[in-house]
Short mmCIF file of C-alpha atoms in Angstrom, two decimals:
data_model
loop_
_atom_site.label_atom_id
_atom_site.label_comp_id
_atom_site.label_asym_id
_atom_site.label_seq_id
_atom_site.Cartn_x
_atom_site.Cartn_y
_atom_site.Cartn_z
CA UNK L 173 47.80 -19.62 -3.23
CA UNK L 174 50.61 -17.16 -2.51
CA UNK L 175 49.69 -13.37 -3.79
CA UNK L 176 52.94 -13.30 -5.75
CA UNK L 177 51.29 -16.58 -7.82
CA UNK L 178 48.39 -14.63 -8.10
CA UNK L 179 50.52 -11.30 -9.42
CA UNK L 180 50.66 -10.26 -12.94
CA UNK L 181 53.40 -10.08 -15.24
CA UNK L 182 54.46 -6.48 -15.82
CA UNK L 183 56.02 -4.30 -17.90
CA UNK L 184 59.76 -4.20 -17.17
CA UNK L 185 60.87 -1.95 -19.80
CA UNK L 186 58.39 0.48 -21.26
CA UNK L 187 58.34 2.25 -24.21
CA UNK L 188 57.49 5.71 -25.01
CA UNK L 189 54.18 4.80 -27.00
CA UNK L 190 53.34 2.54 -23.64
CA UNK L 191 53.84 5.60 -21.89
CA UNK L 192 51.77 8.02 -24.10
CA UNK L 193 48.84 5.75 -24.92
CA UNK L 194 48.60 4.53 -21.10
CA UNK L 195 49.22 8.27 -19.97
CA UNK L 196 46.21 9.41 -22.23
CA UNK L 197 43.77 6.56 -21.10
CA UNK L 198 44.55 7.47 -17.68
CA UNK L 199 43.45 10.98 -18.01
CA UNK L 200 40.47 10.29 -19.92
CA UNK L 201 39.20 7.33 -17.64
CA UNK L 202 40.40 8.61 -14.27
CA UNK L 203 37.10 11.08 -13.29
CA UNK L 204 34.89 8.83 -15.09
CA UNK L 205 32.99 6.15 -13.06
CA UNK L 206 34.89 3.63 -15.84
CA UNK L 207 37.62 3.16 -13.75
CA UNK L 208 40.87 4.44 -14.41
CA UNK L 209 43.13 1.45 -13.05
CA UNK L 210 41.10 -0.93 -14.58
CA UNK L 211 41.69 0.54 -18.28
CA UNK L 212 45.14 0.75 -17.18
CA UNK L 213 45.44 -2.73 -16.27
CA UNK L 214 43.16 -4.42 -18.77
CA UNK L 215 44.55 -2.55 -22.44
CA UNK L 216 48.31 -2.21 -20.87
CA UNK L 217 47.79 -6.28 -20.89
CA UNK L 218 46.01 -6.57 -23.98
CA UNK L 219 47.68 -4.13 -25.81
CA UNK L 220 51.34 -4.55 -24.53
CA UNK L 221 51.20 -8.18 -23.67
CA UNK L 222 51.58 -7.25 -18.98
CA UNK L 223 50.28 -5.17 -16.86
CA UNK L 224 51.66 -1.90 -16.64
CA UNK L 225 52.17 -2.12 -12.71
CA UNK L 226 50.31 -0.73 -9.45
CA UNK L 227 53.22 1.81 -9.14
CA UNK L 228 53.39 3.30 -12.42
CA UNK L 229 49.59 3.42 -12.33
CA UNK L 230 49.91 5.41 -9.02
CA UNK L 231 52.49 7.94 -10.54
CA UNK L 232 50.75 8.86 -13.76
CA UNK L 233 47.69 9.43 -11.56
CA UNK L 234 49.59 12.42 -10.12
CA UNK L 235 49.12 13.97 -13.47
CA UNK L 236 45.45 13.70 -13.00
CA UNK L 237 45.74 14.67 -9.44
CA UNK L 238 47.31 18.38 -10.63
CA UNK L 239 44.68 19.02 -12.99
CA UNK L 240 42.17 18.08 -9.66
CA UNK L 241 44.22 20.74 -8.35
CA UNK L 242 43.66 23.08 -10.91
CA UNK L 243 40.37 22.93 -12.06
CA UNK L 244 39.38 23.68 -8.61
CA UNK L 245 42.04 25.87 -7.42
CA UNK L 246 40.01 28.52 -6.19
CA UNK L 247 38.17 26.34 -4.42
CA UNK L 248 40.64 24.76 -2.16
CA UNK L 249 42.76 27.53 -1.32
CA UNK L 250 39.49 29.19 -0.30
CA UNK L 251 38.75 25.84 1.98
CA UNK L 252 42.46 25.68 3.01
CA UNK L 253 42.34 29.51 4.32
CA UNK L 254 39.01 29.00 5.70
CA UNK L 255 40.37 26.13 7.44
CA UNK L 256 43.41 27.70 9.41
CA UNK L 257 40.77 30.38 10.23
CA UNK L 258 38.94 28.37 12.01
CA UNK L 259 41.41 26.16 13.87
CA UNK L 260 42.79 29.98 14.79
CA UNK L 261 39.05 31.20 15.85
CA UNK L 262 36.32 29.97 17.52
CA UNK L 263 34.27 31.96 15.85
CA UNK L 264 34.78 31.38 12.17
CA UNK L 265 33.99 27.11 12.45
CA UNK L 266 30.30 27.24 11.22
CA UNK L 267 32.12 28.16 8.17
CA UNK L 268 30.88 25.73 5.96
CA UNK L 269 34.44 25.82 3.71
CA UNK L 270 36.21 25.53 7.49
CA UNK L 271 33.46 22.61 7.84
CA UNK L 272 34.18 20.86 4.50
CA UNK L 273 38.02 20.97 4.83
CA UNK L 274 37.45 18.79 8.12
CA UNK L 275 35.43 16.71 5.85
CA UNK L 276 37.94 16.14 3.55
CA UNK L 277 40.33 15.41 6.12
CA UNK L 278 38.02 12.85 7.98
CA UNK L 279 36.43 11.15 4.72
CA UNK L 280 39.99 10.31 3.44
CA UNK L 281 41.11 8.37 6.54
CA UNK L 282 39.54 5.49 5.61
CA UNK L 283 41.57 4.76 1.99
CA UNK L 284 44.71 5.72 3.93
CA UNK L 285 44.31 2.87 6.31
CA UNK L 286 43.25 0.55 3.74
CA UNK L 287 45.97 1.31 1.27
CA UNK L 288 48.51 1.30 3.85
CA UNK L 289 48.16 -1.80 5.01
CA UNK L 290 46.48 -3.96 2.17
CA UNK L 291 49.34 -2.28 0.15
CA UNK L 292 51.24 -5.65 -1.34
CA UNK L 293 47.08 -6.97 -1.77
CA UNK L 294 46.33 -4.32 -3.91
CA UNK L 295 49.30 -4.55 -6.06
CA UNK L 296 49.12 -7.88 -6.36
CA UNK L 297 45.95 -10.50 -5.87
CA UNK L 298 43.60 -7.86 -6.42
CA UNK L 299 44.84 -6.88 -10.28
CA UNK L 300 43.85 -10.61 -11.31
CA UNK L 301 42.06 -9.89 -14.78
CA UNK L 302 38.59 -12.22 -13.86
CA UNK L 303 38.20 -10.12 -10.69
CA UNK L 304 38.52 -6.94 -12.72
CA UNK L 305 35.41 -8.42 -15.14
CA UNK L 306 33.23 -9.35 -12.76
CA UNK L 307 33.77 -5.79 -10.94
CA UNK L 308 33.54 -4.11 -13.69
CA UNK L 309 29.60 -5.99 -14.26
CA UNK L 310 28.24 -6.16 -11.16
CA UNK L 311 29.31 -2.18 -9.61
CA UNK L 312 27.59 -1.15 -13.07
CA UNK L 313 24.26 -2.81 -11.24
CA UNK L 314 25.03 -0.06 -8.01
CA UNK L 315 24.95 2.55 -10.65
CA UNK L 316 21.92 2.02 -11.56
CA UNK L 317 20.06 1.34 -7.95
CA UNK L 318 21.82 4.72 -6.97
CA UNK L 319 19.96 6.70 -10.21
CA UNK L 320 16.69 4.28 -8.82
CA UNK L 321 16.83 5.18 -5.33
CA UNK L 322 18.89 8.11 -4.80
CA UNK L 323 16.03 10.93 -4.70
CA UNK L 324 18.61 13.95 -5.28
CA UNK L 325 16.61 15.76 -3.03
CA UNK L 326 18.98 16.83 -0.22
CA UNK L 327 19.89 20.59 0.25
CA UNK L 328 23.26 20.15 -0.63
CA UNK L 329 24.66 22.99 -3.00
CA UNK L 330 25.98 22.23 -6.09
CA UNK L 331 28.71 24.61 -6.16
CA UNK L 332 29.65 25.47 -2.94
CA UNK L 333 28.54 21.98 -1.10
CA UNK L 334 26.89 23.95 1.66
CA UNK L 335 24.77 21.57 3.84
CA UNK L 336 27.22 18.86 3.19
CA UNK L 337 27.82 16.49 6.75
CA UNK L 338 29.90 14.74 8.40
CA UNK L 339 28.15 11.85 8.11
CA UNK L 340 28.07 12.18 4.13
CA UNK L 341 32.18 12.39 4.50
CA UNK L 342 32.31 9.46 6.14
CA UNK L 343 30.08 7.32 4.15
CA UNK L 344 31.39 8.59 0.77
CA UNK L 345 35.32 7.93 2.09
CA UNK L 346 34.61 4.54 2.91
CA UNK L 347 32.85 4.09 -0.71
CA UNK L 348 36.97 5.55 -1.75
CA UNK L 349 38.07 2.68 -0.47
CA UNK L 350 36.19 0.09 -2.94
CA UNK L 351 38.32 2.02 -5.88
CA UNK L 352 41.56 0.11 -4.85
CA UNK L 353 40.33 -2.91 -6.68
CA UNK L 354 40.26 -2.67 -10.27
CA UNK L 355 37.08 -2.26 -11.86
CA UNK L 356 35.11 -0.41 -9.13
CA UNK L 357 36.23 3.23 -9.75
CA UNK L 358 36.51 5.82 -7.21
CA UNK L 359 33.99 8.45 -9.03
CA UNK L 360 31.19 6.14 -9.38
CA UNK L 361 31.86 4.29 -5.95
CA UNK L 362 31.55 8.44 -4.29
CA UNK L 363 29.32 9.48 -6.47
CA UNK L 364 26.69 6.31 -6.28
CA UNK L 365 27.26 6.46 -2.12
CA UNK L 366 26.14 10.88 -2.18
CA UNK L 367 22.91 9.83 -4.78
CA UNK L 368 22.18 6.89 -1.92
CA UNK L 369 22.31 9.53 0.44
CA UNK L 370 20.31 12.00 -1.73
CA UNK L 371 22.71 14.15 -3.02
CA UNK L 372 22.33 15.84 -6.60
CA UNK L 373 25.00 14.18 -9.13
CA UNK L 374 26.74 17.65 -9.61
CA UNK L 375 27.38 18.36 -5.91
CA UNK L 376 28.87 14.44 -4.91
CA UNK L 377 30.74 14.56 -8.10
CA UNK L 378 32.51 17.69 -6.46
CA UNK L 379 32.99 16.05 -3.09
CA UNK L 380 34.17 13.09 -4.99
CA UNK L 381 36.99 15.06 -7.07
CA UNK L 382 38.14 17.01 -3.86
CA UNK L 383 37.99 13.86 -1.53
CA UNK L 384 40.13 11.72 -4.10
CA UNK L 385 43.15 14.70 -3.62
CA UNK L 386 44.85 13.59 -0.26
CA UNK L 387 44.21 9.71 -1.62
CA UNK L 388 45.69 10.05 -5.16
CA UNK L 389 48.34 12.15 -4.11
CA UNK L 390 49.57 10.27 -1.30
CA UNK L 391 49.46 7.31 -3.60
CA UNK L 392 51.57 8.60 -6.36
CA UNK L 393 54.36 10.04 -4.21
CA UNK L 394 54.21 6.93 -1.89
CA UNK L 395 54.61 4.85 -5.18
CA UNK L 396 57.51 7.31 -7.03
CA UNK L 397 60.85 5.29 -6.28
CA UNK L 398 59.09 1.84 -6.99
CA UNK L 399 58.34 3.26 -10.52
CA UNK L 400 62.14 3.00 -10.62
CA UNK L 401 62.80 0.10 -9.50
CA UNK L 402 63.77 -2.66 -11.96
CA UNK L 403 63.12 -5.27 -9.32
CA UNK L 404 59.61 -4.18 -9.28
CA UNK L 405 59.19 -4.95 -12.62
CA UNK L 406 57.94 -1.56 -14.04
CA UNK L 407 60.96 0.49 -14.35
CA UNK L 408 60.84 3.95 -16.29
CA UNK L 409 62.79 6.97 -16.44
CA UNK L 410 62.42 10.17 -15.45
CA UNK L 411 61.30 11.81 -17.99
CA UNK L 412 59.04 9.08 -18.96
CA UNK L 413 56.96 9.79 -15.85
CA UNK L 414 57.11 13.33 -16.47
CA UNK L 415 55.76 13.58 -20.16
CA UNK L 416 53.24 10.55 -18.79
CA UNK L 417 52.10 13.07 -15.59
CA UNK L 418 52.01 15.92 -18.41
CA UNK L 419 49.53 14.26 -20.22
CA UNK L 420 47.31 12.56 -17.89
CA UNK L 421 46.98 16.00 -16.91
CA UNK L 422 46.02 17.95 -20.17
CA UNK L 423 43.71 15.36 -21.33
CA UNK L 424 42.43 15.16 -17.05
CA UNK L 425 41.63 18.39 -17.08
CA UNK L 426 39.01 18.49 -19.96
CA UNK L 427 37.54 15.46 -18.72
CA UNK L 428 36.85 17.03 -15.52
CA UNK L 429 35.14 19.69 -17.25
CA UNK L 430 33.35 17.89 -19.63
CA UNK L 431 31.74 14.86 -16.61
CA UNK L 432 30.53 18.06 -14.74
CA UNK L 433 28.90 19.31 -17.33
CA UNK L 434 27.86 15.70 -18.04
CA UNK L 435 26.45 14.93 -14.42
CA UNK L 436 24.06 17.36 -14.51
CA UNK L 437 21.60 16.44 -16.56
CA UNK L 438 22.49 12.93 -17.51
CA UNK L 439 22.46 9.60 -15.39
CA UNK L 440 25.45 7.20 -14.54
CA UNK L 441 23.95 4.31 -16.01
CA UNK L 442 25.15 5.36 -19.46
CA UNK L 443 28.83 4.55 -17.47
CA UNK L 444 27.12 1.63 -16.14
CA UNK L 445 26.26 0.24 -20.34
CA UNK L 446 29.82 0.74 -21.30
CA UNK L 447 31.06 -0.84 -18.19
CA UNK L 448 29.39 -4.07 -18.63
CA UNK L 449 30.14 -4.52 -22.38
CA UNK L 450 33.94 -4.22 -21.15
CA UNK L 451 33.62 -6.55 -18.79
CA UNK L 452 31.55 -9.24 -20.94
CA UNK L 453 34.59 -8.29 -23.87
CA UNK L 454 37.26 -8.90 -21.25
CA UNK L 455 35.66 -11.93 -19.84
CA UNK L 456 35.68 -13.26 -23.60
CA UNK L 457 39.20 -12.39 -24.22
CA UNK L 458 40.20 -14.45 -20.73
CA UNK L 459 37.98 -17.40 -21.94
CA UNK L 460 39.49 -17.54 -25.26
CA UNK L 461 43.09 -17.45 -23.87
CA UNK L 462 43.55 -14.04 -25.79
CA UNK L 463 44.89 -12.49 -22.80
CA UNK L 464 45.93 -14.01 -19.32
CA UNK L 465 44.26 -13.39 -16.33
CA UNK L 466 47.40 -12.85 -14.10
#
């Protein structure tokens, strides 16, 4: 079967409410280990009667991906100078922020390569409703073997991520990758690969929001004129997008704030409950012919 018989209908027109409500959900799902294009694809469909589109998906994200930016301003500009410092001088690379930019670099290779080239795959064949389900079920079960066997004992630093490796960056980018199909979630895919490696929630939760920047933004900017594009089949305007961005990026923000806070004291596998009721209700909806798969 041909991915575009596989592809789902989408949204060629949409609305200002489609744009609000979808915007919100986006910036309340998109740091969760829910997944955010999952939500997007499964209540744009049952809600709206298609799937809101890959593109558009990729563009609101960049809403999320400035209050990323935000929230940990400080943060990267301090890993950005620290950086340049250290490709300058010698001296200053066993600077763990110099360190931990190269580790952003190197983890997000991975999801660059992937999305590149399994771009027209992951807009198409891999948005098929069933597949999101099932995802959405059995990643819940990696959830909860990470809480089971991740001992959170590895001198890692919450805050400043001192003691964080190279090896950690690469295993934890190519767990990035697994969020291009719906229903995984690039939090909880991160997050669930740093507690397998014995990381504390609260310090791969961080690695997790500053490794997703390069992806997410690369994404949405890649994505911005086939948001346009009528013959992509999820045209909107301008200012849609804008007001969309706007408020994925309020409502990001305090979700950001509020799954830190979360993380440390309280397991994934209450993500992992929700998760598999969604996917049990959205298997039921398929079954009953209440919404289509493709």
């Amino acid at each position: 079967m041909s991915q575009t018989a596989l592809a789902a209908p989408v949204i060629e027109g949409m609305s200002w409410i489609q744009v609000i409500v979808l915007s919100v959900l986006q910036g309340l799902t998109e740091f969760l280990p829910v997944s955010s294009s999952g939500h997007l694809r499964i209540f744009s469909t049952w809600w709206f009667g298609a799937d809101a589109g890959a593109s558009f998906t990729a563009v609101v994200q960049l809403g999320t991906e400035a209050a990323v930016l935000a929230f940990f301003f400080k943060d990267i500009v301090r890993i950005i100078l620290a950086w340049f410092r250290g490709l300058a001088d010698s001296e200053r690379r066993d600077d763990p922020d110099y360190l931990l930019g190269w580790y952003v670099i190197v983890g997000s290779i991975p999801i660059a390569l992937i999305g590149f080239f399994g771009k027209d795959f992951i807009r198409d064949a891999a948005r098929n409703l069933w597949i999101t389900a099932i995802v959405l079920i059995g990643f819940s079960f990696v959830f909860i073997l990470a809480e089971r066997l991740g001992r959170q004992d590895r001198a890692v630093d919450g805050k400043s991520l001192e003691g964080l490796g190279m090896k950690d960056a690469v295993i934890m980018g190519l767990a990035q990758c697994l969020a291009l199909i719906p229903g995984v979630s690039r939090s909880g895919g991160t997050i669930s690969a740093g507690l397998f490696l014995g990381m504390s929630r609260e310090a791969a939760a961080r690695f997790s929001f500053l490794l997703a920047i390069p992806a997410v933004l690369a994404s949405g900017l890649f994505s911005l004129p086939d948001a346009f594009d009528p013959e992509a089949g999820q045209s909107v305007t301008g200012m849609q997008l804008l007001i969309g961005a706007a408020v994925a990026f309020v409502v990001g923000y305090a979700a950001i704030a509020w799954f830190l806070r979360f993380v440390e004291n309280h397991s994934l596998t209450w993500f992992a409950g929700y998760r598999i009721l969604l996917g049990l209700l959205v298997m039921g909806l398929l079954a009953t012919g209440t919404i289509p798969a493709t």
